[in-house]
XYZ file of C-alpha atoms in Angstrom:
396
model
C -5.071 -28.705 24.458
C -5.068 -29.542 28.461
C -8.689 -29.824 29.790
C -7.203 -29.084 32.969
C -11.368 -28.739 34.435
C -12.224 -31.770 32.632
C -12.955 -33.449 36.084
C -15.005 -31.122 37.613
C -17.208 -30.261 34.868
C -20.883 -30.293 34.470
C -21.531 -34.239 33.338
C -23.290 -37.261 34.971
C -19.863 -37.959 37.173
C -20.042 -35.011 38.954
C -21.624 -35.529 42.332
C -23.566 -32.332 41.790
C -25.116 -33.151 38.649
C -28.588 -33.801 39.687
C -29.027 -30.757 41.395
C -27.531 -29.157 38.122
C -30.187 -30.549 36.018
C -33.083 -30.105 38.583
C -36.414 -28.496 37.164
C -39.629 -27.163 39.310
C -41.367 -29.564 37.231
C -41.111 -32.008 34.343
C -40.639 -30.488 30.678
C -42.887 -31.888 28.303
C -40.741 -34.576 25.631
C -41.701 -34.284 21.911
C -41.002 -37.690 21.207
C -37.564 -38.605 19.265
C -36.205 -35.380 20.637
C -31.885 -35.625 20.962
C -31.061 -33.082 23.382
C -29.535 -32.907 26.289
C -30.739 -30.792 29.051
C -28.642 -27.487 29.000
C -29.817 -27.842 24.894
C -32.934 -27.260 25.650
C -32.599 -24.959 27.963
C -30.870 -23.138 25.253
C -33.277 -23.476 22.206
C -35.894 -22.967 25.273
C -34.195 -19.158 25.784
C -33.348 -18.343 21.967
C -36.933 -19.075 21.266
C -38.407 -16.619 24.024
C -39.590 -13.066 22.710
C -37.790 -11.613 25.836
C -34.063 -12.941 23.707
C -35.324 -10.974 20.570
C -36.369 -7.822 22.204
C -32.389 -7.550 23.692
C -31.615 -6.741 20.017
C -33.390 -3.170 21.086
C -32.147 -2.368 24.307
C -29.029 -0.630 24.994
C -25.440 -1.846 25.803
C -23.609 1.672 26.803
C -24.546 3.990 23.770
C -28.086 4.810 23.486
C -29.266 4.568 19.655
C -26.483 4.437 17.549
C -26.677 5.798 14.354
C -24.225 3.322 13.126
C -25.837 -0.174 12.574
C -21.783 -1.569 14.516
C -22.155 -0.362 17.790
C -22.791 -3.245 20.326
C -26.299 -3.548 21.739
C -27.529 -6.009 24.268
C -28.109 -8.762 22.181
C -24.638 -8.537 21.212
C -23.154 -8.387 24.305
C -24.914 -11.657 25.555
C -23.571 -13.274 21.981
C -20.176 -12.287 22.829
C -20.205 -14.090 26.080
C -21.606 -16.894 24.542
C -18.552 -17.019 22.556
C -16.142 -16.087 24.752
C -17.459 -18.953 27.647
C -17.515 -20.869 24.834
C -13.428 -20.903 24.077
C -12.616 -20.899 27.355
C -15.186 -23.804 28.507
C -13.679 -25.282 25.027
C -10.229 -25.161 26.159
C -10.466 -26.098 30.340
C -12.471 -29.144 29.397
C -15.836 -27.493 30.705
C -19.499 -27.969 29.362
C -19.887 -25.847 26.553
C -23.803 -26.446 26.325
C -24.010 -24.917 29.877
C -21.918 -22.076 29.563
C -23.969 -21.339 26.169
C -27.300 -21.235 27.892
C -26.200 -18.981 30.946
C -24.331 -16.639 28.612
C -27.493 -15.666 26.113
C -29.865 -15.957 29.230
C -27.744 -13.956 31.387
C -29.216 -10.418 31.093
C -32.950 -11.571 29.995
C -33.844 -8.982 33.501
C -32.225 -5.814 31.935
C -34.434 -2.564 31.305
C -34.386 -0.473 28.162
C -31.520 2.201 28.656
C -28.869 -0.188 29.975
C -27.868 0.170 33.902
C -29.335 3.770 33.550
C -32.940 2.248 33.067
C -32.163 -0.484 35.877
C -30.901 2.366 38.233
C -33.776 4.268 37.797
C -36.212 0.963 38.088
C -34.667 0.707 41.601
C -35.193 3.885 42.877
C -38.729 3.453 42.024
C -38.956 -0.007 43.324
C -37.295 1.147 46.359
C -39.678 3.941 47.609
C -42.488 2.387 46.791
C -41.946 -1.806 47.508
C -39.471 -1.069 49.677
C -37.324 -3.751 47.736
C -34.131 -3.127 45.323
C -34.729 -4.131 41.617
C -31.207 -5.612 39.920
C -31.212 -7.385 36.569
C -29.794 -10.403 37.905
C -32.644 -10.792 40.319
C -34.939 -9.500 37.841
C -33.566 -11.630 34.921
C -33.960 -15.251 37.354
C -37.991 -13.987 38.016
C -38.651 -13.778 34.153
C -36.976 -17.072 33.194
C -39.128 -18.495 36.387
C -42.411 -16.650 36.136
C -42.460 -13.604 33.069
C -41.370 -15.638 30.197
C -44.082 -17.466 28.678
C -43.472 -19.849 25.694
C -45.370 -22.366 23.674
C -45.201 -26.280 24.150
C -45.293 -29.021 21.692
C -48.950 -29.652 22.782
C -49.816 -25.169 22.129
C -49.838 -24.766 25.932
C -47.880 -21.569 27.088
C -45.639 -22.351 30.295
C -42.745 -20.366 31.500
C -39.425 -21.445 31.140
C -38.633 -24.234 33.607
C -34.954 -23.773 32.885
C -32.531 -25.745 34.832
C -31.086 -24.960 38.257
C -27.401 -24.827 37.057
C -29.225 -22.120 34.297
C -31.055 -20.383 36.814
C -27.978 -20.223 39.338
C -26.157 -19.072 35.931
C -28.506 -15.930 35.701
C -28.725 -14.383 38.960
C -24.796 -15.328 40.519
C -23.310 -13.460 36.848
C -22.589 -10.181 38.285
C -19.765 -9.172 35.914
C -19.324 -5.564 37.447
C -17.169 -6.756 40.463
C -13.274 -7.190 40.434
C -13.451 -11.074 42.264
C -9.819 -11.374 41.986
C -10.575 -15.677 42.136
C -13.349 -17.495 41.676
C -14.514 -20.760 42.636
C -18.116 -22.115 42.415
C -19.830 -22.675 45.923
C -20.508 -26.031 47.139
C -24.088 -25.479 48.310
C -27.492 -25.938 46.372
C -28.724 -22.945 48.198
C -32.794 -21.654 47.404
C -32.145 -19.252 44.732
C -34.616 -16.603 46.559
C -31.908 -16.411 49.001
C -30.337 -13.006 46.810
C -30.515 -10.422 48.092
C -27.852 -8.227 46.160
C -25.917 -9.068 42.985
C -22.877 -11.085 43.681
C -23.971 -11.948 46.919
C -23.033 -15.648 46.214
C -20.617 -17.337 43.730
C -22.217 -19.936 40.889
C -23.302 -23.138 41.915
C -20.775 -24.354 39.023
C -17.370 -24.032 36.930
C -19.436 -22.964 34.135
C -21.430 -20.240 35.717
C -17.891 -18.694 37.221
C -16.836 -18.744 33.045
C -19.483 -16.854 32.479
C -19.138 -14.825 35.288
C -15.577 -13.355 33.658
C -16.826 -13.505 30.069
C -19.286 -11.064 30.801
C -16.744 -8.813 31.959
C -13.999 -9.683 29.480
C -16.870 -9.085 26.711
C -17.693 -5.457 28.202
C -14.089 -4.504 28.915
C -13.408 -4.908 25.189
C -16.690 -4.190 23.316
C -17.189 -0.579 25.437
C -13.702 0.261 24.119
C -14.027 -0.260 20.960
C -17.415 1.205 20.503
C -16.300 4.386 22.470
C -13.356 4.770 20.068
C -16.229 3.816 17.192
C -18.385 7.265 18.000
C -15.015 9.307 18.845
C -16.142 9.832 22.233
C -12.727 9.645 23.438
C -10.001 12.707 22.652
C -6.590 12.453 21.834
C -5.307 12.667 25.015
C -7.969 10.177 26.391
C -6.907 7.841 23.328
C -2.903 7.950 24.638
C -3.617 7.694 27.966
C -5.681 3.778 26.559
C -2.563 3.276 24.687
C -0.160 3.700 27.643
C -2.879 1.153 29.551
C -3.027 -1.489 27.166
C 0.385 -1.491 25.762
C -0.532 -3.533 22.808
C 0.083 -0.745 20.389
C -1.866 0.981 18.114
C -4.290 -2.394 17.542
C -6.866 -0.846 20.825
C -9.797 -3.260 19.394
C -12.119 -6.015 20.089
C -10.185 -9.495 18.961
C -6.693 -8.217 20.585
C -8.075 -7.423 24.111
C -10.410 -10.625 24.153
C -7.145 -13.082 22.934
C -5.260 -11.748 25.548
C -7.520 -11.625 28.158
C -8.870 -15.519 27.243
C -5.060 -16.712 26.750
C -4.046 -15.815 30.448
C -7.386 -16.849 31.924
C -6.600 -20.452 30.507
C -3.340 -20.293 31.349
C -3.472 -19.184 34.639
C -6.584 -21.364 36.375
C -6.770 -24.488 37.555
C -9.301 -26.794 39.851
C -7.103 -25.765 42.901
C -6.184 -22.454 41.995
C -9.687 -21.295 41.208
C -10.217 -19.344 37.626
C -7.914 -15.912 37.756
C -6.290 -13.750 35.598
C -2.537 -13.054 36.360
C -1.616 -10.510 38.716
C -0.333 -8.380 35.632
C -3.915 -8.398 33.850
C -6.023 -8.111 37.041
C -3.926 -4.871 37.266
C -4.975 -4.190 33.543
C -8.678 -4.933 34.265
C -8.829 -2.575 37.638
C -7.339 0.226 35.543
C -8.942 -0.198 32.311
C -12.564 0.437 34.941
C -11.639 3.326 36.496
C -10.989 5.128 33.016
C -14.208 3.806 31.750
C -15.954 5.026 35.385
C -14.302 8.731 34.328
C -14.440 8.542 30.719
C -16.965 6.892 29.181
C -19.807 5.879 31.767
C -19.476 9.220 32.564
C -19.273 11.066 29.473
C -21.317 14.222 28.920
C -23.129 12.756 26.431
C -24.056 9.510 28.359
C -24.722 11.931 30.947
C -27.774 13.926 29.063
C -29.264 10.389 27.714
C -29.435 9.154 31.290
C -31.621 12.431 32.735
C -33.905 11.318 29.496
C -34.324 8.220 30.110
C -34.964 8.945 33.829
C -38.010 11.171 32.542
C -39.047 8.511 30.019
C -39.611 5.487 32.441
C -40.527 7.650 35.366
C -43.453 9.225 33.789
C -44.945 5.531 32.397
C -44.497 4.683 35.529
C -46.605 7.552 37.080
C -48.880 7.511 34.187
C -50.043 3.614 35.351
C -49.201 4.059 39.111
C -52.036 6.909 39.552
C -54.301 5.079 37.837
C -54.392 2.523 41.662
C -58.157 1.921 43.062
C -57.730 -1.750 43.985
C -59.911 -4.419 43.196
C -60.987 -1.249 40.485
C -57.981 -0.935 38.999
C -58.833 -2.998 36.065
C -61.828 -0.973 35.158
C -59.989 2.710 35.639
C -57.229 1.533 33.488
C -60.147 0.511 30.556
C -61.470 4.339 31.444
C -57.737 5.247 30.519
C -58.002 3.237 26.979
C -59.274 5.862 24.551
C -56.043 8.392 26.468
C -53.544 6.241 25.593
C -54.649 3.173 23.640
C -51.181 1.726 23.199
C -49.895 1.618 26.435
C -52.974 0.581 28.068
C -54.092 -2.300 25.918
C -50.850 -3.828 26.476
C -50.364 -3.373 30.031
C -53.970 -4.695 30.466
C -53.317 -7.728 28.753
C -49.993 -7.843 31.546
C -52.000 -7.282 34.367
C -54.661 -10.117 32.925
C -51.971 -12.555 32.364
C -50.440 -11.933 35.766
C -53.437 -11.475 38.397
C -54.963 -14.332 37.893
C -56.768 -16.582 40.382
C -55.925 -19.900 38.697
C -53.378 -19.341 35.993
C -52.939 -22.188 33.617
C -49.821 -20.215 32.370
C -47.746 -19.163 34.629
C -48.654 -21.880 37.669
C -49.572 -19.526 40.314
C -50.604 -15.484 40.805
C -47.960 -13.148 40.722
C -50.098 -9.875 41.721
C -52.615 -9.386 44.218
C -54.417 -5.870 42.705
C -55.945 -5.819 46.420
C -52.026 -4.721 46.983
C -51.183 -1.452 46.470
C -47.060 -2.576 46.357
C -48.218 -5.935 44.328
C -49.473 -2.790 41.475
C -46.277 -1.129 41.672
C -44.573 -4.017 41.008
C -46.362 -5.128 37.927
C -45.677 -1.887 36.550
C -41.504 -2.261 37.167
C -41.899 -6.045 35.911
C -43.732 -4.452 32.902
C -41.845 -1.584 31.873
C -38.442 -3.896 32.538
C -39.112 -5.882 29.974
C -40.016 -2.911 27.493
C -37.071 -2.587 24.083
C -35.917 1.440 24.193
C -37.792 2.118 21.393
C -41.060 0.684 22.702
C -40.455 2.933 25.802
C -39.539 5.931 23.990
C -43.049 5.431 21.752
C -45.148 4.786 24.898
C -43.777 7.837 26.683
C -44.282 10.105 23.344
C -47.818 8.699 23.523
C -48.538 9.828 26.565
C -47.346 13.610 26.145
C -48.656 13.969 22.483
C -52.013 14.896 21.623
């Protein structure tokens, strides 16, 4: 196998490596403990509640009867194993590409891009910023996601930079036709749009195009799983593809990883051949007019846009500044569920001096600072927790 990458790659001879490896502050070392770095940024992310609560948040089909159908926790495994192989085979770091891929959405909503859509139009008229997972996903690995230390003391994250740059640069929805990582160690703040900037490394460009090889394949199968597609739809896949009648998850992937590998190198940047970037363009448009699109996906999104807007509203009017806190406890005995927890947010958050999270994310004096605790919040919500909170607050 040709590690044709194996030069570039993220070790201790690459000139960039200490930026790579950079944290805003010193982990605490249980003593005896083997692992590299990008390890524990790993076990540091599979640990964290926010990984577990992907397993309940939707991929492209909202609650699937069938136990099959990919959901986001999926997804982010399939990239991990697709970065993986082709890390694997170009003579990459495996143990980075691993901790990007299963951190890489951490920011998504419940209900998929429908839910993150809708989080930006709120977050738009009343910030006045844009809310995108990528963005989203780098603020809860650096200030959201709180986990235990050896010593019981809850800090966030602290991932690496290489991680970090990993999670916001992933985009996946773009048709980069070559990619290349950027030479500079910009501020990660800097964003201001998903795939405004290409990864800081070889590993986070992987990743990059495993996300999209992953979705390309998994959304076809599991369309052709709950027979959203007719028979003409079907042909008109088969015709694409040309790989016969075998339309599923393992043929697609091969072929997509096979010319990947076969077709990058360190001065050629990673690309597909000009024959599968045609593939890849065409296989988007029919998901764009059949499947994103589907009347079915179509009634779920106009749901979930009254789910999340009205817990939204239902905390939003509830404002009186440096009061807030005591008309939300007013609110308790309403609805109990949703206000406990959000009260416990809001504690955790506001705080003058906050030994967990390093520093005060919301000033309640801040009517904007309130809205966006609320988007932060309800981001980080599973489907089924927003679906409960929401029949909470219409039931009596």
């Amino acid at each position: 196998m040709e590690k044709k990458f194996e030069n570039v790659a993220a070790n201790e001879k690459n000139p960039k490596w200490e930026q790579m490896i950079k944290r805003k502050r010193p982990l605490s070392k249980k003593k005896g403990d083997i692992r590299t770095e990008f390890e524990r940024d790993y076990t540091r992310i599979l640990y964290s509640t926010a990984y577990r609560r992907l397993k309940h948040k939707t991929q492209v089909y909202f609650s699937p009867v069938s136990d099959h159908i990919c959901t986001r926790i999926e997804h982010v495994n399939y990239v991990e194993s697709i970065s993986y192989t082709i890390a694997n085979n170009l003579g990459l770091n495996t143990e980075l590409t691993k901790a990007i891929s299963i951190a890489h959405d951490l920011g998504h909503s419940p209900f998929g891009h429908s839910g993150e859509k809708i989080l930006n139009e709120i977050m738009q008229k009343e910030v006045g910023e844009s809310f995108w997972h990528e963005k989203n996903g780098l603020n809860a690995v650096d200030n959201l996601i709180l986990l235990e230390n050896h010593d019981g003391h809850k800090t966030n994250l602290n991932l690496t930079y290489a991680v970090r740059d990993g999670i916001i640069s992933h985009c996946g929805e773009v048709n980069d036709k070559v990619l290349f990582p950027r030479d500079e160690a910009i501020d990660l703040q800097m964003y201001t749009r998903p795939n405004e900037y290409m990864p800081y490394t070889w590993e986070g460009c992987v990743v990059k195009l495993a996300d999209r090889i992953s979705y390309i394949a998994r959304d076809l199968e599991d369309s052709l799983s709950v027979k959203i597609l007719g028979k003409n739809q079907v042909e008109e896949l088969t015709k694409i593809l040309n790989i016969g009648k075998n339309m599923n998850n393992s043929n697609i992937i091969s072929m997509l990883i096979s010319d990947l590998c076969e077709n990058s190198s360190v001065e050629g940047g990673l690309k597909f051949s000009d024959d599968k970037i045609n593939l890849l363009d065409k296989l988007n448009e029919f998901y764009i007019a059949n499947i994103y699109t589907a009347e079915k996906v179509e009634a779920a999104n106009r749901y979930f846009k009254l789910v999340l807007g009205e817990i939204f509203n239902t905390l939003y009017k509830v404002y009186d500044g440096e009061n807030t806190l005591k008309k939300l406890e007013e609110k308790r005995r309403i609805y109990p569920r949703l206000i406990d927890a959000f009260i416990k947010w809001i504690q955790t958050y506001c705080k003058e001096e906050n030994q967990e999270t390093n520093k005060k994310l919301y000033d309640l004096k801040e009517k904007k600072d309130y809205a966006k605790a609320i988007i932060h919040y309800i981001s980080g919500m599973t489907d089924k927790y927003a679906i409960d909170v929401y029949n909470e607050i219409i039931s009596f």
